[in-house]
Amino acid sequence: MSCYEKWLHSSALQDEEKAELKNYSTDEQKKFEITLSFGTAGIRGPIGLGPHRLNRFTIRQVTKAYYRFLSQKHPRLNKQGLVIAYDNRHCSRSFAEEAASLFAYHRIPVHLYRDIRPTPMLSFAIRKLHASGGIMITASHNPPSDNGFKVYGPDGSQLLPLDAKYIEQQMKKIDDVLTIPTLSYVHAKHTGKIMEISDEIDAEYYAHVQSLMPCTNTHPALTVVYTALHGTGQVALPSLFQKEKFIQVHLVPEQCQAHPDFPTVASPNPEDKQAFTLAKNLAYKVQADMIIATDPDADRVGIMIPYKNDYIHLTGNQIGVLLLHYLLTEQKKTGTVYSTIVSTSLTRKIAAHHGIRTIETLTGFKYIAELIEKNQDLLLGFEESHGYLVGDFVRDKDGVQTSLLLCHLAAHYKKQKKNILQILQNIYNHFGYHQTKIISLSMDTAKNVIDDFFTLWDDKVKQKLDYRIGIDDLPKAEVGKVLLHDGSWVAIRPSGTEPKVKIYMEAVGKNKPDTDGKMIEFTKIIAKL
Ligand SMILES: O=P(O)(O)OC[C@H]1O[C@H](O)[C@H](O)[C@@H](O)[C@@H]1O
């Protein structure tokens, strides 16, 4: 019997679900042979029926596999239990309940949030409650039809690929995902194993975030427009902004309400300036000094800054550069900078100038978190995809603490009557102009794309780095990078969260026109792919 037929005839499915299955095309039916796998940030994919989609059965499957992993790895799992959080997507609460129920069935204590929470708050709670691990139900900024399952270790960071592989193997060992024994949520609650997380944990997280901030005595008033892009940021940030007397916050009303369809944006992604459209309208009205947007699970943040009569959207790299410059020159912080091989090289140069070490990892904050745990000397964790971390009481990127810190940064420079873009320009004047750009290609282009990429560059390049064979002690990865003699570079890798291939470019030159020219040249070369 094919996998599709198994699902079609299973008594675990409801009549409406079977009726839906009956309408599936042959192509759709074939997809039932595919299983879910772990990418950059856990499992992500469309919600729907079948072993290749997220539904109550596959959630049980991955939860059971994760349970097996935790029981193997953490002998104290029975006592310590785990934490489960979720965002505002379709099915997020019910998937969280499914996962909690399965752990309760195995008599494992579960700390479950009663409502949506940002991802960084889950990471914090795992550490605070000394739990053996945690689950976050989210698909970040993916389309509304998707959801996801991120898995965490006891240090509050996402699991590394070896552990994810183990869970994947355990998933494959489950013969029939349709009959995994579990409890209904109502029965699971009766076991007494599912506990609601108290408000105190939230309060402690907020206190930790506030403790990261410098003294506000000398800050001028700062007008900020904030949008949660319909996500979880609205749980934490409006109240945190209000606690800081110098911030006059204006919320984008429609977008500070959680909604699974993200109805007012094409994509709830702070990397994309289109997501700021409503916020920008409000910013003009209130003459905002800064616009802040967090993504749906509030682990990432984007900003827009007023310039002349417009608002300028900063790249993830520019925000990273500004944060580092501010931490080093104004807050006189020390420690190590953790970044990735596809993020700007400018942070490395700034750090080196201050005698500070930078370590670069592969894409994925889990790698950064791994090093923070090992070295315990975090200054800044940073990824070009708008992920930042300063306070190591969280071990994933944190859009909440970063948003607040960016307000302090903006107020600090406002007092000096300096525009943030002027600060960036001063940095470029010192270290050279750095311009970055990311192009995404559809997955169809992906066949041998790294080999094809390398053939585009002649022998005049300084170095071709093939991460597939392993470079600088990094795990082998599907990444190709070409370094040029002037410090510019271009890299390529398949996304691990969306069906696309990403090309990252950094042009280094004397000034903007110079790097504009180089960008045009790189874009032309890449177009041959
Ligand atoms: O480039 P991708 O594989 O799609 O990943 C993009 C981003 O996705 C998630 O947010 C991960 O937690 C990040 O660490 C990663 O940078």
Coordinates of C-alpha atoms and ligand atoms in Angstrom, one line a residue:
M1 CA 0.0 0.0 0.0
S2 CA 1.4 3.4 -0.9
C3 CA 1.8 6.0 1.9
Y4 CA -0.9 8.0 0.4
E5 CA -3.3 5.1 0.5
K6 CA -2.4 4.4 4.1
W7 CA -3.4 7.9 5.0
L8 CA -6.6 7.7 2.9
H9 CA -7.7 4.5 4.7
S10 CA -6.6 5.3 8.2
S11 CA -9.2 5.4 10.9
A12 CA -7.2 8.1 12.6
L13 CA -8.4 10.6 10.0
Q14 CA -11.7 12.4 10.1
D15 CA -14.2 12.1 7.2
E16 CA -13.6 15.6 6.0
E17 CA -9.9 15.0 5.9
K18 CA -10.4 11.8 3.9
A19 CA -12.6 13.7 1.5
E20 CA -9.8 16.3 1.1
L21 CA -7.3 13.5 0.4
K22 CA -9.5 12.0 -2.3
N23 CA -9.2 15.2 -4.3
Y24 CA -5.4 15.0 -4.4
S25 CA -3.7 14.9 -7.8
T26 CA -1.2 12.1 -8.6
D27 CA 1.6 14.5 -8.1
E28 CA 0.2 15.4 -4.7
Q29 CA -0.1 11.7 -3.8
K30 CA 3.5 11.1 -4.8
K31 CA 4.6 13.7 -2.3
F32 CA 3.4 11.4 0.5
E33 CA 6.7 9.5 0.1
I34 CA 8.7 12.6 1.3
T35 CA 9.3 13.1 5.0
L36 CA 10.0 16.2 7.0
S37 CA 13.6 17.2 7.6
F38 CA 15.5 19.7 9.7
G39 CA 16.8 22.9 8.1
T40 CA 18.6 26.0 9.4
A41 CA 16.0 26.5 12.2
G42 CA 14.3 23.2 12.8
I43 CA 11.4 21.9 10.8
R44 CA 9.5 24.3 8.7
G45 CA 6.8 23.7 6.0
P46 CA 3.2 23.9 5.0
I47 CA 0.4 22.9 7.3
G48 CA -1.7 20.1 5.8
L49 CA -2.2 16.4 5.5
G50 CA 0.5 14.0 4.8
P51 CA 3.9 13.0 6.2
H52 CA 5.6 15.9 4.3
R53 CA 3.5 18.6 6.0
L54 CA 2.8 19.8 9.5
N55 CA -0.3 18.3 11.1
R56 CA -1.2 16.6 14.4
F57 CA 0.4 13.4 13.2
T58 CA 3.7 14.7 12.1
I59 CA 3.8 16.9 15.2
R60 CA 3.4 13.8 17.3
Q61 CA 6.1 12.1 15.2
V62 CA 8.7 14.8 15.7
T63 CA 7.7 15.2 19.4
K64 CA 8.1 11.5 20.0
A65 CA 11.5 11.6 18.3
Y66 CA 12.5 14.6 20.4
Y67 CA 11.3 12.8 23.5
R68 CA 13.5 9.8 22.6
F69 CA 16.4 12.1 22.1
L70 CA 15.9 13.9 25.4
S71 CA 15.5 10.7 27.4
Q72 CA 18.7 9.4 25.9
K73 CA 20.7 12.6 26.5
H74 CA 19.2 14.0 29.7
P75 CA 18.7 11.6 32.6
R76 CA 17.0 14.3 34.6
L77 CA 14.3 14.8 31.9
N78 CA 11.7 13.2 34.2
K79 CA 12.4 15.9 36.8
Q80 CA 13.3 18.9 34.8
G81 CA 10.9 18.5 31.9
L82 CA 10.8 21.0 29.0
V83 CA 9.3 24.3 28.0
I84 CA 6.9 24.8 25.1
A85 CA 6.1 28.2 23.5
Y86 CA 4.2 29.1 20.3
D87 CA 3.5 32.1 18.1
N88 CA 0.3 33.3 16.5
R89 CA 0.3 31.2 13.4
H90 CA -2.5 28.8 12.3
C91 CA -2.5 25.7 14.5
S92 CA 0.4 27.0 16.7
R93 CA -1.6 26.6 19.9
S94 CA -3.0 23.2 18.9
F95 CA 0.5 21.9 17.8
A96 CA 1.9 23.1 21.2
E97 CA -0.9 21.2 23.0
E98 CA -0.2 18.1 20.9
A99 CA 3.5 18.2 21.8
A100 CA 2.7 18.9 25.5
S101 CA 0.2 16.0 25.6
L102 CA 2.7 13.5 24.2
F103 CA 5.3 14.5 26.8
A104 CA 2.6 14.2 29.5
Y105 CA 1.7 10.8 28.2
H106 CA 5.3 9.8 28.9
R107 CA 5.0 11.4 32.3
I108 CA 7.4 14.2 31.6
P109 CA 6.7 17.6 33.1
V110 CA 5.9 20.4 30.6
H111 CA 6.0 24.1 31.2
L112 CA 3.5 25.5 28.6
Y113 CA 2.9 29.2 28.0
R114 CA -0.8 30.1 28.2
D115 CA -0.5 32.5 25.3
I116 CA 1.8 33.4 22.4
R117 CA 5.4 34.4 23.3
P118 CA 8.5 35.6 21.4
T119 CA 11.1 32.9 20.7
P120 CA 13.8 34.6 22.9
M121 CA 11.4 34.3 25.9
L122 CA 11.3 30.5 25.4
S123 CA 15.1 30.4 25.3
F124 CA 15.2 32.4 28.5
A125 CA 12.5 30.2 30.2
I126 CA 14.4 27.0 29.4
R127 CA 17.5 28.4 31.2
K128 CA 15.5 29.9 34.1
L129 CA 13.4 26.8 34.8
H130 CA 16.5 24.5 34.4
A131 CA 14.5 22.5 31.8
S132 CA 16.1 19.8 29.7
G133 CA 15.0 21.4 26.5
G134 CA 12.2 23.3 24.7
I135 CA 10.0 23.6 21.7
M136 CA 9.0 26.7 19.8
I137 CA 6.1 26.4 17.4
T138 CA 6.8 29.0 14.7
A139 CA 7.7 29.4 11.1
S140 CA 9.1 32.9 11.6
H141 CA 8.3 35.1 8.6
N142 CA 7.3 32.3 6.2
P143 CA 3.9 32.5 4.4
P144 CA 0.8 32.1 6.6
S145 CA 0.2 28.6 5.2
D146 CA 3.4 27.4 7.0
N147 CA 4.3 26.5 10.5
G148 CA 7.4 25.0 12.1
F149 CA 8.9 23.2 15.1
K150 CA 12.2 24.5 16.6
V151 CA 13.9 22.3 19.2
Y152 CA 16.2 23.6 22.0
G153 CA 18.7 22.2 24.4
P154 CA 19.1 22.8 28.1
D155 CA 21.3 25.9 27.5
G156 CA 18.4 27.6 25.6
S157 CA 19.9 27.3 22.2
Q158 CA 18.6 25.5 19.1
L159 CA 20.0 22.0 18.7
L160 CA 23.0 21.5 16.5
P161 CA 22.8 19.4 13.3
L162 CA 24.2 16.2 14.9
D163 CA 21.4 16.2 17.4
A164 CA 18.8 17.2 14.8
K165 CA 20.1 14.3 12.7
Y166 CA 19.5 11.9 15.6
I167 CA 15.9 13.2 15.9
E168 CA 15.4 12.8 12.2
Q169 CA 16.6 9.2 12.4
Q170 CA 14.2 8.6 15.3
M171 CA 11.4 10.1 13.3
K172 CA 12.2 7.6 10.5
K173 CA 12.1 4.7 13.0
I174 CA 8.4 5.4 13.7
D175 CA 6.6 3.0 11.4
D176 CA 3.2 4.5 11.5
V177 CA 2.9 8.1 12.4
L178 CA -0.9 7.8 12.3
T179 CA -1.0 5.6 15.4
I180 CA 1.5 7.1 17.8
P181 CA 0.0 6.6 21.3
T182 CA -0.7 9.9 23.1
L183 CA -3.4 11.6 25.2
S184 CA -6.0 14.2 24.3
Y185 CA -5.1 17.6 25.7
V186 CA -7.9 17.4 28.2
H187 CA -6.6 14.1 29.5
A188 CA -3.1 15.3 29.4
K189 CA -4.0 18.2 31.7
H190 CA -5.5 15.8 34.2
T191 CA -2.1 14.0 34.6
G192 CA -0.9 17.2 36.4
K193 CA 2.2 17.1 34.2
I194 CA 1.3 20.2 32.2
M195 CA 2.0 23.5 34.1
E196 CA 1.3 27.0 32.9
I197 CA 4.3 29.3 33.0
S198 CA 3.9 32.0 35.6
D199 CA 4.1 35.7 34.9
E200 CA 7.1 35.9 37.1
I201 CA 9.2 34.3 34.4
D202 CA 8.1 37.0 32.0
A203 CA 8.9 39.6 34.6
E204 CA 12.4 38.2 35.1
Y205 CA 13.0 38.2 31.4
Y206 CA 12.0 41.9 31.2
A207 CA 14.2 42.7 34.1
H208 CA 17.2 41.1 32.4
V209 CA 16.5 43.0 29.2
Q210 CA 16.3 46.3 31.1
S211 CA 19.5 45.5 33.0
L212 CA 21.3 45.4 29.7
M213 CA 20.4 49.0 29.0
P214 CA 22.6 52.0 29.8
C215 CA 21.5 54.8 32.2
T216 CA 18.8 57.0 30.6
N217 CA 19.3 60.1 32.6
T218 CA 20.8 62.1 29.8
H219 CA 18.7 60.7 26.9
P220 CA 16.6 63.2 25.0
A221 CA 13.0 62.2 24.1
L222 CA 12.8 59.7 21.3
T223 CA 9.8 59.2 19.1
V224 CA 9.5 55.6 18.0
V225 CA 7.0 53.9 15.7
Y226 CA 6.7 50.2 16.5
T227 CA 5.1 47.4 14.5
A228 CA 5.0 43.7 15.6
L229 CA 4.0 42.8 12.0
H230 CA 1.0 40.9 13.6
G231 CA 3.3 38.7 15.6
T232 CA 4.4 38.0 19.2
G233 CA 6.5 41.2 19.7
Q234 CA 3.4 42.9 20.8
V235 CA 3.4 40.8 24.0
A236 CA 6.7 42.2 25.2
L237 CA 7.8 45.4 23.4
P238 CA 5.0 47.9 24.0
S239 CA 5.2 47.6 27.8
L240 CA 9.0 47.6 27.7
F241 CA 9.1 50.8 25.6
Q242 CA 6.6 52.4 28.0
K243 CA 8.9 51.6 31.0
E244 CA 11.7 53.7 29.4
K245 CA 10.6 57.3 30.1
F246 CA 12.5 58.8 27.2
I247 CA 10.7 56.7 24.6
Q248 CA 7.5 58.0 23.1
V249 CA 6.1 55.0 21.4
H250 CA 3.4 54.9 18.7
L251 CA 2.2 51.5 17.9
V252 CA 0.9 50.6 14.4
P253 CA -2.5 49.6 15.7
E254 CA -3.5 47.0 13.0
Q255 CA -0.1 45.3 13.2
C256 CA 0.2 45.2 17.0
Q257 CA -2.6 42.7 17.0
A258 CA -1.6 39.1 16.5
H259 CA -3.1 37.6 13.3
P260 CA -2.3 34.2 11.7
D261 CA -2.7 35.6 8.2
F262 CA -0.5 38.7 8.6
P263 CA -3.3 40.5 6.6
T264 CA -1.6 43.9 6.1
V265 CA 1.7 42.8 4.8
A266 CA 2.9 40.7 1.8
S267 CA 5.5 39.2 4.0
P268 CA 6.0 39.8 7.7
N269 CA 9.7 40.1 7.3
P270 CA 11.7 43.1 8.7
E271 CA 14.4 42.4 6.1
D272 CA 11.9 43.7 3.5
K273 CA 11.1 47.4 3.5
Q274 CA 7.6 46.8 2.1
A275 CA 6.7 45.4 5.5
F276 CA 7.2 48.9 6.9
T277 CA 4.6 50.6 4.7
L278 CA 2.0 51.2 7.4
A279 CA 4.6 52.0 10.0
K280 CA 6.1 54.6 7.6
N281 CA 2.8 56.4 7.2
L282 CA 2.5 56.7 10.9
A283 CA 6.1 57.8 11.2
Y284 CA 5.6 60.7 8.9
K285 CA 2.6 61.8 11.0
V286 CA 4.4 61.6 14.4
Q287 CA 7.8 62.7 13.0
A288 CA 9.4 59.5 14.3
D289 CA 13.1 59.3 15.0
M290 CA 13.1 55.6 14.3
I291 CA 10.7 52.9 13.0
I292 CA 11.1 49.4 14.6
A293 CA 9.6 46.2 13.2
T294 CA 10.0 42.7 14.7
D295 CA 9.3 39.5 12.8
P296 CA 6.4 37.2 13.9
D297 CA 8.4 35.3 16.6
A298 CA 10.2 38.5 17.5
D299 CA 13.7 37.0 17.3
R300 CA 14.7 39.4 14.5
V301 CA 14.4 43.2 14.1
G302 CA 14.5 45.8 11.3
I303 CA 14.6 49.6 11.5
M304 CA 14.0 52.6 9.3
I305 CA 15.7 55.9 10.0
P306 CA 14.6 59.4 8.9
Y307 CA 16.7 61.0 6.2
K308 CA 15.8 64.2 4.4
N309 CA 12.1 63.8 3.7
D310 CA 12.1 60.0 3.7
Y311 CA 12.8 57.0 5.9
I312 CA 15.7 54.7 4.9
H313 CA 15.6 51.0 5.6
L314 CA 18.8 49.7 7.0
T315 CA 20.2 46.3 6.1
G316 CA 20.8 43.6 8.7
N317 CA 24.5 44.2 8.2
Q318 CA 24.2 47.9 8.8
I319 CA 22.3 47.4 12.0
G320 CA 25.0 44.9 13.2
V321 CA 27.7 47.5 12.4
L322 CA 26.0 50.2 14.3
L323 CA 25.3 48.0 17.3
L324 CA 28.9 46.9 17.4
H325 CA 30.3 50.5 17.0
Y326 CA 27.9 51.7 19.7
L327 CA 28.8 48.9 22.2
L328 CA 32.5 49.5 21.7
T329 CA 32.9 53.2 21.5
E330 CA 30.0 54.4 23.7
Q331 CA 29.5 51.6 26.1
K332 CA 33.1 50.5 26.2
K333 CA 32.1 46.8 26.2
T334 CA 34.5 44.0 25.6
G335 CA 34.1 40.3 24.7
T336 CA 34.0 38.4 21.4
V337 CA 31.9 39.2 18.3
Y338 CA 30.2 36.1 16.8
S339 CA 29.1 36.5 13.2
T340 CA 28.6 34.3 10.1
I341 CA 30.6 33.7 6.9
V342 CA 27.8 35.4 4.9
S343 CA 27.6 38.5 7.1
T344 CA 29.5 41.8 6.5
S345 CA 33.3 41.8 7.0
L346 CA 33.0 45.3 8.4
T347 CA 32.2 44.1 11.9
R348 CA 35.4 42.1 11.9
K349 CA 37.4 45.2 10.9
I350 CA 35.7 47.4 13.6
A351 CA 36.3 44.7 16.2
A352 CA 40.0 44.2 15.2
H353 CA 40.5 48.0 15.4
H354 CA 39.4 47.8 19.0
G355 CA 41.5 44.7 19.7
I356 CA 38.4 42.6 19.8
R357 CA 38.2 39.0 18.4
T358 CA 35.6 37.9 15.9
I359 CA 34.6 34.3 15.2
E360 CA 32.6 33.5 12.1
T361 CA 30.3 30.5 11.9
L362 CA 28.0 29.0 9.4
T363 CA 24.5 30.4 9.0
G364 CA 22.2 29.6 11.9
F365 CA 22.2 31.2 15.4
K366 CA 22.6 27.7 16.9
Y367 CA 26.3 27.9 15.9
I368 CA 26.7 31.3 17.5
A369 CA 24.9 30.0 20.7
E370 CA 27.2 27.0 20.8
L371 CA 30.3 29.3 20.9
I372 CA 28.7 31.6 23.5
E373 CA 28.1 28.6 25.8
K374 CA 31.7 27.4 25.2
N375 CA 33.5 30.8 25.6
Q376 CA 31.2 32.7 27.9
D377 CA 32.4 36.1 26.5
L378 CA 29.6 37.4 24.3
L379 CA 29.9 41.0 23.1
L380 CA 27.6 40.7 20.1
G381 CA 26.1 37.8 18.3
F382 CA 25.0 38.9 14.8
E383 CA 23.7 37.5 11.5
E384 CA 23.0 39.5 8.3
S385 CA 19.4 38.2 8.4
H386 CA 18.6 40.7 11.2
G387 CA 19.4 38.5 14.1
Y388 CA 21.3 40.0 17.1
L389 CA 22.1 39.1 20.7
V390 CA 23.8 41.1 23.4
G391 CA 22.6 39.6 26.7
D392 CA 23.6 36.0 27.0
F393 CA 20.6 35.2 29.3
V394 CA 19.0 34.3 26.0
R395 CA 20.7 31.8 23.6
D396 CA 19.0 32.7 20.4
K397 CA 18.7 35.9 18.5
D398 CA 16.6 38.4 20.4
G399 CA 14.5 41.0 18.7
V400 CA 13.1 42.3 22.0
Q401 CA 16.4 43.2 23.7
T402 CA 17.8 44.5 20.4
S403 CA 14.8 46.8 19.8
L404 CA 15.2 48.4 23.2
L405 CA 19.0 48.7 22.7
L406 CA 18.5 50.4 19.3
C407 CA 16.3 53.0 21.1
H408 CA 19.1 53.7 23.5
L409 CA 21.5 53.9 20.6
A410 CA 19.3 56.3 18.6
A411 CA 18.7 58.5 21.7
H412 CA 22.4 58.6 22.4
Y413 CA 23.2 59.9 18.9
K414 CA 20.2 62.2 18.9
K415 CA 21.6 63.9 21.9
Q416 CA 24.8 64.5 20.0
K417 CA 22.7 65.8 17.1
K418 CA 24.0 63.1 14.8
N419 CA 21.8 61.1 12.4
I420 CA 22.4 57.4 12.5
L421 CA 23.2 57.4 8.8
Q422 CA 25.9 60.0 9.6
I423 CA 27.4 57.6 12.1
L424 CA 27.5 54.9 9.4
Q425 CA 29.1 57.3 7.0
N426 CA 31.8 58.0 9.5
I427 CA 32.5 54.3 9.9
Y428 CA 32.7 54.0 6.1
N429 CA 35.1 56.9 6.0
H430 CA 37.4 55.1 8.3
F431 CA 37.1 51.5 7.1
G432 CA 36.1 51.9 3.5
Y433 CA 32.6 51.9 2.0
H434 CA 30.9 48.5 2.4
Q435 CA 27.7 47.7 0.5
T436 CA 25.9 44.4 0.9
K437 CA 23.1 42.9 -1.1
I438 CA 21.3 39.5 -1.1
I439 CA 19.6 38.0 -4.2
S440 CA 17.3 35.0 -4.0
L441 CA 16.8 32.5 -6.8
S442 CA 14.1 29.9 -7.1
M443 CA 15.1 26.4 -6.0
D444 CA 14.9 25.1 -9.6
T445 CA 18.2 26.8 -10.3
A446 CA 19.7 24.8 -7.4
K447 CA 21.1 21.8 -9.3
N448 CA 24.9 21.9 -8.9
V449 CA 24.5 25.5 -8.3
I450 CA 27.7 25.8 -6.2
D451 CA 29.8 24.2 -9.0
D452 CA 28.2 26.5 -11.5
F453 CA 28.8 29.5 -9.2
F454 CA 32.6 28.8 -9.0
T455 CA 32.9 28.5 -12.8
L456 CA 31.6 32.1 -13.1
W457 CA 34.7 33.6 -11.6
D458 CA 38.1 33.7 -13.4
D459 CA 41.4 32.9 -11.8
K460 CA 42.0 36.6 -11.0
V461 CA 39.9 36.2 -7.8
K462 CA 41.9 35.9 -4.6
Q463 CA 40.4 32.7 -3.3
K464 CA 37.5 30.3 -3.9
L465 CA 36.3 28.8 -0.7
D466 CA 34.3 25.6 -1.0
Y467 CA 32.7 24.9 2.4
R468 CA 31.4 21.6 1.1
I469 CA 34.9 20.2 1.8
G470 CA 35.2 21.9 5.2
I471 CA 37.0 25.2 5.8
D472 CA 38.6 26.5 9.1
D473 CA 37.2 23.8 11.4
L474 CA 33.7 24.6 10.3
P475 CA 31.3 21.7 9.6
K476 CA 31.0 20.9 5.9
A477 CA 28.2 22.9 4.4
E478 CA 26.6 23.7 1.1
V479 CA 28.2 27.1 0.7
G480 CA 30.6 28.6 -1.9
K481 CA 32.4 31.9 -1.4
V482 CA 34.7 33.9 -3.7
L483 CA 37.0 36.4 -2.2
L484 CA 38.3 39.3 -4.3
H485 CA 41.5 41.2 -3.9
D486 CA 39.8 44.5 -2.8
G487 CA 38.1 42.8 0.2
S488 CA 34.8 42.3 -1.7
W489 CA 33.2 38.8 -1.7
V490 CA 30.3 36.9 -3.1
A491 CA 28.8 33.7 -1.6
I492 CA 26.0 31.3 -2.4
R493 CA 24.0 28.8 -0.3
P494 CA 20.6 27.2 -0.4
S495 CA 18.3 28.6 2.3
G496 CA 17.5 26.2 5.0
T497 CA 14.2 27.8 5.8
E498 CA 12.7 28.6 2.4
P499 CA 12.8 27.0 -1.0
K500 CA 15.4 29.3 -2.5
V501 CA 19.1 29.8 -3.1
K502 CA 20.6 32.9 -1.6
I503 CA 23.5 34.9 -3.1
Y504 CA 25.2 37.3 -0.7
M505 CA 27.4 40.1 -2.1
E506 CA 29.6 42.5 -0.3
A507 CA 31.4 45.3 -2.4
V508 CA 34.2 47.1 -0.6
G509 CA 35.4 50.4 -2.2
K510 CA 36.2 54.0 -1.8
N511 CA 32.7 55.4 -1.7
K512 CA 29.1 54.6 -2.7
P513 CA 29.5 55.1 -6.5
D514 CA 32.6 52.9 -6.4
T515 CA 30.7 50.0 -4.7
D516 CA 27.6 50.7 -6.8
G517 CA 29.8 49.9 -9.9
K518 CA 31.1 46.7 -8.3
M519 CA 27.6 45.6 -7.3
I520 CA 26.4 46.0 -10.9
E521 CA 29.4 43.9 -12.0
F522 CA 28.7 41.1 -9.5
T523 CA 25.0 41.1 -10.4
K524 CA 25.8 40.7 -14.1
I525 CA 28.1 37.8 -13.3
I526 CA 25.5 36.1 -11.1
A527 CA 22.8 36.6 -13.8
K528 CA 24.7 33.9 -15.8
L529 CA 23.7 31.2 -13.3
Ligands
LIG1 O1 19.2 31.5 5.1 P1 18.3 30.6 5.8 O2 18.8 29.2 5.9 O3 16.9 30.7 5.3 O4 18.2 31.1 7.3 C1 17.9 32.4 7.7 C2 17.7 32.5 9.2 O5 16.7 31.6 9.5 C3 16.4 31.5 10.9 O6 15.9 32.7 11.4 C4 17.6 31.1 11.7 O7 17.3 31.0 13.0 C5 18.7 32.1 11.4 O8 19.8 31.7 12.1 C6 19.0 32.2 9.9 O9 19.9 33.1 9.6

